[in-house]
Amino acid sequence: MTELAAVKAALKTQAVETPSWAYGNSGTRFKVFAQAGVPRNPWEKLDDAGKVHEFTGVAPTVALHIPWDRVDDYAALAKHAEQRGVRLGAINSNTFQDDDYKLGSVCHPDAVVRRKAVDHLLECVDIMDATGSRDLKLWFADGTNYPGQDDVRERQDRLAEGLAEVYERLGDGQRMLLEYKFFEPAFYTTDVPDWGTAYAHCLKLGPKARVVVDTGHHAPGTNIEFIVATLLREGKLGAFDFNSRFYADDDLMVGAADPFQLFRIMYEVVRGGGFTPDVAFMLDQCHNIEAKIPAIIRSVMNVQEATAKALLVDREALCSAQRAGDVLEANAVLMDAYNTDVRPLLREVREEMGLDPEPLAAYRRSGWGSKIVEERVGGEQAGWGA
């Protein structure tokens, strides 16, 4: 197989999981601008996700968020997903919206509240059993606002205890993915603020626990690709939440703020053996002023472009320059791949997969956008927190 053929073959295996909540009304912490035609329930979210996969060919799974996507019959929801050409993916928990969680969830000083939070996580594992999902994704808003508010070390003990109980409930083939965020909503301490804290807990829990890297959850200037390389080296990278940030956790379209960063991250994924189903590539974005489905299609395409460039890096030339200590040549090898226009290559890949070479144009011609505006009248739109 030629080098170009190998790159094409790899691109055809790519899978980007889309989030159910991105199809509903979502946005900033100050205002959510409602759009016509957005889903009114989880079933319609899957209808839209099916269209994204239909036109991109590489978005075969949809992450659910509980309780936002709670239904009476998860087996029926999974069947509905299959009928739309997709599958149900990661189950995302929610321990940050109830009033009881004002002082935390699994780290709360009150054992009653901690019990409520852990029971919710166990419910999410039950849902995984019903949907056939592999991954339980955990993000905790737990933290403190003031020095002395709570015992920082005890909160870590509570976190470890709760995670251990949920970990023991996982079945064969199921995983726990622990996300981190360096601040917000707590402003003095955050209980899982960085990859080191997440890694330490996952390491103690065992092989079913992995770290999630959300590309928007880092301080300015953080070298995310170094984190990715380290977690891959340790066998603890479980998933990405792809989005872009300018200032804080903006949840903008992946690759929008810094496409070069996305390329660097994807190079470390390819170089470190992470371009496999063992590492889940998920989107976690809020589309507040842009149309939902086109934004998700564009995001999937952005990931494809960064991946194609990463696969085109001349590893032999790069290693040779690195061994020779040729700093400029090594950098030039990376830049040559990054500066390659991979859009013609991806158009060829899509055509070989039986897809339209231009997913966004194909979606617009399909008339789906107009159809859902006409049909989704009445009821209650799905939105952030709903």
Short mmCIF file of C-alpha atoms in Angstrom, two decimals:
data_model
loop_
_atom_site.label_atom_id
_atom_site.label_comp_id
_atom_site.label_asym_id
_atom_site.label_seq_id
_atom_site.Cartn_x
_atom_site.Cartn_y
_atom_site.Cartn_z
CA MET A 1 0.00 0.00 0.00
CA THR A 2 1.38 3.40 -0.96
CA GLU A 3 1.76 6.12 1.66
CA LEU A 4 -1.15 8.11 0.24
CA ALA A 5 -3.34 5.01 0.11
CA ALA A 6 -2.51 4.33 3.77
CA VAL A 7 -3.51 7.88 4.70
CA LYS A 8 -6.81 7.47 2.86
CA ALA A 9 -7.46 4.13 4.52
CA ALA A 10 -6.85 5.65 7.95
CA LEU A 11 -9.15 8.58 7.28
CA LYS A 12 -11.94 6.21 6.28
CA THR A 13 -11.77 4.59 9.71
CA GLN A 14 -12.11 7.84 11.62
CA ALA A 15 -15.08 8.20 13.97
CA VAL A 16 -16.16 11.46 15.62
CA GLU A 17 -18.91 11.24 18.23
CA THR A 18 -21.40 14.09 18.21
CA PRO A 19 -23.14 15.33 21.39
CA SER A 20 -26.92 15.22 21.67
CA TRP A 21 -26.97 18.58 23.49
CA ALA A 22 -25.31 20.39 20.58
CA TYR A 23 -28.41 19.81 18.46
CA GLY A 24 -30.62 21.70 20.94
CA ASN A 25 -30.60 25.31 22.01
CA SER A 26 -27.39 26.00 23.87
CA GLY A 27 -24.96 28.83 24.32
CA THR A 28 -23.38 31.23 26.76
CA ARG A 29 -24.08 31.52 30.45
CA PHE A 30 -25.99 34.77 29.82
CA LYS A 31 -28.35 34.07 26.95
CA VAL A 32 -29.42 31.16 24.78
CA PHE A 33 -30.81 32.23 21.42
CA ALA A 34 -33.54 29.83 20.34
CA GLN A 35 -33.60 28.61 16.75
CA ALA A 36 -36.48 27.26 14.72
CA GLY A 37 -36.46 23.56 13.99
CA VAL A 38 -34.26 22.35 16.84
CA PRO A 39 -35.17 18.98 18.39
CA ARG A 40 -37.91 18.72 20.97
CA ASN A 41 -36.78 15.40 22.43
CA PRO A 42 -33.94 12.85 22.28
CA TRP A 43 -35.53 11.05 19.34
CA GLU A 44 -35.34 14.14 17.15
CA LYS A 45 -31.75 14.76 18.27
CA LEU A 46 -30.90 11.35 16.84
CA ASP A 47 -32.72 12.22 13.62
CA ASP A 48 -30.39 15.21 13.20
CA ALA A 49 -27.32 13.20 14.20
CA GLY A 50 -28.22 10.68 11.53
CA LYS A 51 -28.06 13.45 8.95
CA VAL A 52 -24.60 14.52 10.12
CA HIS A 53 -23.35 10.96 9.71
CA GLU A 54 -25.14 10.60 6.37
CA PHE A 55 -23.22 13.51 4.88
CA THR A 56 -19.86 13.11 6.64
CA GLY A 57 -19.61 9.33 6.91
CA VAL A 58 -17.49 9.59 10.07
CA ALA A 59 -19.96 10.49 12.85
CA PRO A 60 -21.47 7.09 13.71
CA THR A 61 -22.23 7.61 17.41
CA VAL A 62 -24.12 10.11 19.56
CA ALA A 63 -23.35 10.90 23.19
CA LEU A 64 -26.30 11.20 25.57
CA HIS A 65 -26.60 13.46 28.62
CA ILE A 66 -28.66 12.34 31.58
CA PRO A 67 -31.16 13.65 32.64
CA TRP A 68 -31.41 15.82 29.53
CA ASP A 69 -31.89 12.72 27.36
CA ARG A 70 -33.81 10.57 29.83
CA VAL A 71 -36.46 8.35 28.23
CA ASP A 72 -38.65 5.49 29.45
CA ASP A 73 -37.21 2.91 27.05
CA TYR A 74 -33.49 3.13 26.27
CA ALA A 75 -33.54 -0.03 24.19
CA ALA A 76 -36.13 1.61 21.96
CA LEU A 77 -33.99 4.75 21.75
CA ALA A 78 -30.99 2.63 20.74
CA LYS A 79 -33.10 0.96 18.06
CA HIS A 80 -34.25 4.37 16.81
CA ALA A 81 -30.61 5.43 16.56
CA GLU A 82 -29.77 2.34 14.49
CA GLN A 83 -32.68 3.12 12.16
CA ARG A 84 -31.09 6.53 11.60
CA GLY A 85 -27.72 4.98 10.82
CA VAL A 86 -26.03 5.83 14.12
CA ARG A 87 -25.46 4.27 17.55
CA LEU A 88 -25.66 5.55 21.09
CA GLY A 89 -22.26 6.47 22.49
CA ALA A 90 -20.99 7.78 25.81
CA ILE A 91 -23.40 8.43 28.67
CA ASN A 92 -22.69 11.80 30.28
CA SER A 93 -23.71 12.32 33.89
CA ASN A 94 -25.06 15.53 35.41
CA THR A 95 -24.23 16.35 39.02
CA PHE A 96 -24.20 20.13 38.70
CA GLN A 97 -27.74 21.42 38.16
CA ASP A 98 -29.71 20.41 41.25
CA ASP A 99 -29.89 22.87 44.15
CA ASP A 100 -28.50 20.14 46.39
CA TYR A 101 -25.18 20.45 44.57
CA LYS A 102 -24.50 24.06 45.56
CA LEU A 103 -21.52 22.95 47.68
CA GLY A 104 -20.58 20.02 45.46
CA SER A 105 -21.82 16.57 44.52
CA VAL A 106 -19.48 13.62 45.11
CA CYS A 107 -17.25 15.96 47.15
CA HIS A 108 -20.08 17.57 49.14
CA PRO A 109 -19.56 17.73 52.93
CA ASP A 110 -23.01 16.18 53.47
CA ALA A 111 -23.09 12.40 53.05
CA VAL A 112 -26.76 12.54 51.98
CA VAL A 113 -25.90 14.72 48.98
CA ARG A 114 -22.91 12.53 48.13
CA ARG A 115 -25.21 9.50 48.16
CA LYS A 116 -27.59 11.22 45.77
CA ALA A 117 -24.75 12.04 43.36
CA VAL A 118 -23.28 8.54 43.40
CA ASP A 119 -26.72 7.01 42.90
CA HIS A 120 -27.10 9.15 39.78
CA LEU A 121 -23.78 7.88 38.45
CA LEU A 122 -24.88 4.31 39.11
CA GLU A 123 -28.11 5.05 37.24
CA CYS A 124 -25.98 6.13 34.29
CA VAL A 125 -24.23 2.74 34.33
CA ASP A 126 -27.65 1.08 34.29
CA ILE A 127 -28.45 3.15 31.20
CA MET A 128 -25.17 2.04 29.62
CA ASP A 129 -26.29 -1.55 30.10
CA ALA A 130 -29.54 -0.80 28.27
CA THR A 131 -27.99 1.19 25.41
CA GLY A 132 -24.86 -0.91 24.92
CA SER A 133 -22.69 2.14 25.56
CA ARG A 134 -19.04 1.62 26.42
CA ASP A 135 -18.19 4.86 28.20
CA LEU A 136 -19.43 6.69 31.28
CA LYS A 137 -18.18 10.27 31.07
CA LEU A 138 -17.82 12.21 34.31
CA TRP A 139 -17.34 15.92 34.79
CA PHE A 140 -17.75 17.43 38.23
CA ALA A 141 -18.48 21.08 38.94
CA ASP A 142 -17.32 20.46 42.51
CA GLY A 143 -15.08 23.01 44.18
CA THR A 144 -14.97 25.90 46.66
CA ASN A 145 -15.12 29.67 46.34
CA TYR A 146 -13.33 30.73 49.54
CA PRO A 147 -10.28 29.67 51.57
CA GLY A 148 -11.41 27.60 54.53
CA GLN A 149 -14.81 26.84 53.01
CA ASP A 150 -14.10 23.10 53.16
CA ASP A 151 -11.25 20.69 53.77
CA VAL A 152 -9.42 20.35 50.43
CA ARG A 153 -7.86 16.98 51.24
CA GLU A 154 -11.09 15.49 52.58
CA ARG A 155 -12.84 16.48 49.36
CA GLN A 156 -10.31 14.38 47.45
CA ASP A 157 -11.03 11.47 49.81
CA ARG A 158 -14.76 11.83 49.14
CA LEU A 159 -14.14 11.97 45.40
CA ALA A 160 -12.01 8.82 45.52
CA GLU A 161 -14.63 6.97 47.54
CA GLY A 162 -17.45 7.86 45.14
CA LEU A 163 -15.44 7.01 42.04
CA ALA A 164 -14.42 3.67 43.51
CA GLU A 165 -18.03 2.64 44.11
CA VAL A 166 -19.03 3.51 40.55
CA TYR A 167 -15.91 1.85 39.14
CA GLU A 168 -16.82 -1.42 40.83
CA ARG A 169 -20.25 -1.29 39.17
CA LEU A 170 -18.80 -1.15 35.65
CA GLY A 171 -19.36 -4.23 33.55
CA ASP A 172 -17.07 -6.01 31.13
CA GLY A 173 -16.07 -3.75 28.28
CA GLN A 174 -17.29 -0.61 30.07
CA ARG A 175 -15.05 2.32 30.99
CA MET A 176 -15.08 5.39 33.21
CA LEU A 177 -13.80 8.58 31.58
CA LEU A 178 -12.84 11.35 34.01
CA GLU A 179 -12.78 14.92 32.73
CA TYR A 180 -10.99 17.88 34.30
CA LYS A 181 -11.40 21.67 34.21
CA PHE A 182 -9.05 24.14 35.81
CA PHE A 183 -11.76 26.53 37.01
CA GLU A 184 -15.48 27.29 36.84
CA PRO A 185 -17.94 27.29 38.42
CA ALA A 186 -15.79 27.23 41.57
CA PHE A 187 -13.20 30.00 41.79
CA TYR A 188 -10.88 29.12 44.70
CA THR A 189 -10.40 25.37 44.34
CA THR A 190 -11.70 22.91 41.77
CA ASP A 191 -11.76 19.29 42.83
CA VAL A 192 -10.63 17.91 39.45
CA PRO A 193 -8.71 20.93 38.07
CA ASP A 194 -6.09 19.33 35.84
CA TRP A 195 -4.93 16.23 34.03
CA GLY A 196 -2.63 15.25 36.89
CA THR A 197 -5.49 15.04 39.38
CA ALA A 198 -7.64 13.09 36.93
CA TYR A 199 -4.72 10.80 36.11
CA ALA A 200 -3.95 10.13 39.78
CA HIS A 201 -7.53 9.04 40.47
CA CYS A 202 -7.71 6.92 37.30
CA LEU A 203 -4.39 5.27 38.07
CA LYS A 204 -5.61 4.23 41.51
CA LEU A 205 -8.97 3.03 40.19
CA GLY A 206 -7.56 0.67 37.57
CA PRO A 207 -7.49 -0.08 33.83
CA LYS A 208 -11.15 0.76 33.18
CA ALA A 209 -10.59 4.39 34.22
CA ARG A 210 -9.20 6.84 31.66
CA VAL A 211 -8.73 10.61 31.38
CA VAL A 212 -10.75 12.88 29.08
CA VAL A 213 -8.96 15.85 27.50
CA ASP A 214 -11.39 18.69 26.78
CA THR A 215 -9.49 21.09 24.55
CA GLY A 216 -11.30 24.08 26.08
CA HIS A 217 -10.43 23.25 29.69
CA HIS A 218 -6.94 24.67 29.98
CA ALA A 219 -5.28 27.90 31.00
CA PRO A 220 -3.95 30.13 28.18
CA GLY A 221 -0.65 28.89 26.84
CA THR A 222 -1.06 25.32 28.10
CA ASN A 223 0.71 22.81 25.87
CA ILE A 224 -2.19 20.40 25.37
CA GLU A 225 -0.27 18.15 23.00
CA PHE A 226 2.26 17.47 25.76
CA ILE A 227 -0.59 16.31 28.00
CA VAL A 228 -1.90 14.11 25.19
CA ALA A 229 1.54 12.61 24.57
CA THR A 230 2.02 11.87 28.27
CA LEU A 231 -1.39 10.26 28.76
CA LEU A 232 -0.90 8.12 25.65
CA ARG A 233 2.51 7.06 26.92
CA GLU A 234 0.90 5.99 30.19
CA GLY A 235 -2.02 4.25 28.50
CA LYS A 236 -4.50 6.54 30.22
CA LEU A 237 -5.96 8.70 27.43
CA GLY A 238 -9.57 7.65 27.04
CA ALA A 239 -11.21 10.40 25.02
CA PHE A 240 -11.25 13.94 23.72
CA ASP A 241 -13.94 16.56 24.03
CA PHE A 242 -13.19 18.70 21.01
CA ASN A 243 -14.02 22.41 20.96
CA SER A 244 -12.21 25.74 20.78
CA ARG A 245 -11.63 28.48 23.32
CA PHE A 246 -10.45 32.07 23.07
CA TYR A 247 -10.68 33.15 26.71
CA ALA A 248 -12.28 30.52 28.92
CA ASP A 249 -14.41 27.46 28.22
CA ASP A 250 -16.04 28.97 25.15
CA ASP A 251 -17.22 25.68 23.58
CA LEU A 252 -16.73 27.06 20.08
CA MET A 253 -16.34 24.87 16.99
CA VAL A 254 -13.21 22.75 17.14
CA GLY A 255 -10.34 24.24 15.16
CA ALA A 256 -11.95 27.68 15.06
CA ALA A 257 -9.60 29.42 17.48
CA ASP A 258 -6.31 27.68 16.72
CA PRO A 259 -6.30 25.08 13.92
CA PHE A 260 -2.54 24.69 14.32
CA GLN A 261 -3.06 23.54 17.90
CA LEU A 262 -5.59 20.96 16.73
CA PHE A 263 -3.04 19.71 14.18
CA ARG A 264 -0.35 19.43 16.86
CA ILE A 265 -2.70 17.48 19.10
CA MET A 266 -3.67 15.12 16.30
CA TYR A 267 -0.03 14.58 15.39
CA GLU A 268 0.69 13.39 18.93
CA VAL A 269 -2.36 11.13 18.72
CA VAL A 270 -1.12 9.59 15.46
CA ARG A 271 2.48 9.41 16.63
CA GLY A 272 1.50 7.91 20.00
CA GLY A 273 -0.73 5.16 18.64
CA GLY A 274 -3.93 6.86 19.73
CA PHE A 275 -5.67 6.87 16.38
CA THR A 276 -7.69 3.78 17.33
CA PRO A 277 -11.18 3.07 18.71
CA ASP A 278 -9.53 2.93 22.14
CA VAL A 279 -9.44 6.75 22.16
CA ALA A 280 -12.88 8.31 21.64
CA PHE A 281 -13.02 11.50 19.59
CA MET A 282 -16.05 13.44 20.78
CA LEU A 283 -17.36 16.93 20.16
CA ASP A 284 -18.50 19.01 23.13
CA GLN A 285 -19.74 22.31 21.76
CA CYS A 286 -22.49 24.89 22.14
CA HIS A 287 -23.84 26.49 18.98
CA ASN A 288 -25.50 29.69 20.12
CA ILE A 289 -25.49 32.01 17.11
CA GLU A 290 -24.74 29.54 14.31
CA ALA A 291 -27.05 26.91 12.82
CA LYS A 292 -26.73 23.64 14.74
CA ILE A 293 -26.37 20.91 12.13
CA PRO A 294 -24.11 22.84 9.71
CA ALA A 295 -21.87 23.80 12.65
CA ILE A 296 -21.54 20.17 13.69
CA ILE A 297 -20.78 19.09 10.11
CA ARG A 298 -18.14 21.82 9.87
CA SER A 299 -16.64 20.67 13.16
CA VAL A 300 -16.37 17.09 11.96
CA MET A 301 -14.69 18.35 8.80
CA ASN A 302 -12.23 20.40 10.87
CA VAL A 303 -11.22 17.28 12.79
CA GLN A 304 -10.82 15.40 9.51
CA GLU A 305 -8.57 18.11 8.07
CA ALA A 306 -6.32 18.22 11.15
CA THR A 307 -6.11 14.43 11.14
CA ALA A 308 -5.23 14.28 7.44
CA LYS A 309 -2.40 16.76 7.97
CA ALA A 310 -1.14 14.80 10.97
CA LEU A 311 -1.12 11.60 8.92
CA LEU A 312 0.88 13.35 6.18
CA VAL A 313 3.80 14.22 8.45
CA ASP A 314 6.94 12.59 7.02
CA ARG A 315 7.87 10.65 10.14
CA GLU A 316 11.12 9.33 8.68
CA ALA A 317 12.32 12.81 7.72
CA LEU A 318 11.19 14.20 11.06
CA CYS A 319 13.00 11.53 13.07
CA SER A 320 16.13 12.00 10.97
CA ALA A 321 16.16 15.75 11.62
CA GLN A 322 15.49 15.21 15.32
CA ARG A 323 18.34 12.72 15.67
CA ALA A 324 20.67 15.10 13.85
CA GLY A 325 19.63 17.97 16.10
CA ASP A 326 18.51 19.96 13.06
CA VAL A 327 15.97 22.17 14.78
CA LEU A 328 14.87 24.15 11.74
CA GLU A 329 14.50 21.11 9.50
CA ALA A 330 12.47 19.24 12.09
CA ASN A 331 10.12 22.20 12.46
CA ALA A 332 9.94 22.53 8.66
CA VAL A 333 8.81 18.92 8.29
CA LEU A 334 5.90 19.54 10.62
CA MET A 335 5.04 22.84 8.95
CA ASP A 336 5.10 21.27 5.48
CA ALA A 337 2.40 18.84 6.56
CA TYR A 338 0.38 21.54 8.31
CA ASN A 339 0.52 23.85 5.27
CA THR A 340 -0.70 21.12 2.93
CA ASP A 341 -4.15 21.76 1.50
CA VAL A 342 -5.83 18.45 2.37
CA ARG A 343 -9.28 19.41 1.12
CA PRO A 344 -8.79 17.76 -2.30
CA LEU A 345 -7.60 14.60 -0.55
CA LEU A 346 -10.65 14.53 1.70
CA ARG A 347 -12.95 15.07 -1.26
CA GLU A 348 -11.40 11.99 -2.86
CA VAL A 349 -11.83 10.02 0.35
CA ARG A 350 -15.51 10.93 0.56
CA GLU A 351 -16.12 10.02 -3.06
CA GLU A 352 -14.45 6.65 -2.50
CA MET A 353 -16.77 6.16 0.49
CA GLY A 354 -19.79 6.86 -1.73
CA LEU A 355 -20.41 10.28 -0.20
CA ASP A 356 -20.83 13.72 -1.65
CA PRO A 357 -17.37 15.35 -1.63
CA GLU A 358 -18.82 18.53 -0.08
CA PRO A 359 -20.83 17.58 3.05
CA LEU A 360 -22.10 21.07 3.86
CA ALA A 361 -23.31 21.72 0.34
CA ALA A 362 -24.94 18.30 0.23
CA TYR A 363 -26.74 18.96 3.51
CA ARG A 364 -28.06 22.30 2.28
CA ARG A 365 -29.33 20.69 -0.93
CA SER A 366 -31.06 17.94 1.05
CA GLY A 367 -33.72 20.30 2.36
CA TRP A 368 -33.51 18.81 5.86
CA GLY A 369 -33.10 22.24 7.44
CA SER A 370 -36.33 23.53 5.93
CA LYS A 371 -38.14 20.28 6.69
CA ILE A 372 -37.44 20.38 10.42
CA VAL A 373 -38.41 24.05 10.70
CA GLU A 374 -41.79 23.21 9.17
CA GLU A 375 -42.40 20.01 11.10
CA ARG A 376 -41.04 20.79 14.58
CA VAL A 377 -43.76 23.17 15.65
CA GLY A 378 -45.17 23.02 19.12
CA GLY A 379 -43.91 21.11 22.09
CA GLU A 380 -40.88 22.22 24.07
CA GLN A 381 -37.52 22.68 22.40
CA ALA A 382 -34.56 20.83 23.79
CA GLY A 383 -32.10 23.24 25.36
CA TRP A 384 -29.21 23.57 27.73
CA GLY A 385 -30.25 22.04 30.98
CA ALA A 386 -33.39 20.49 29.53
#
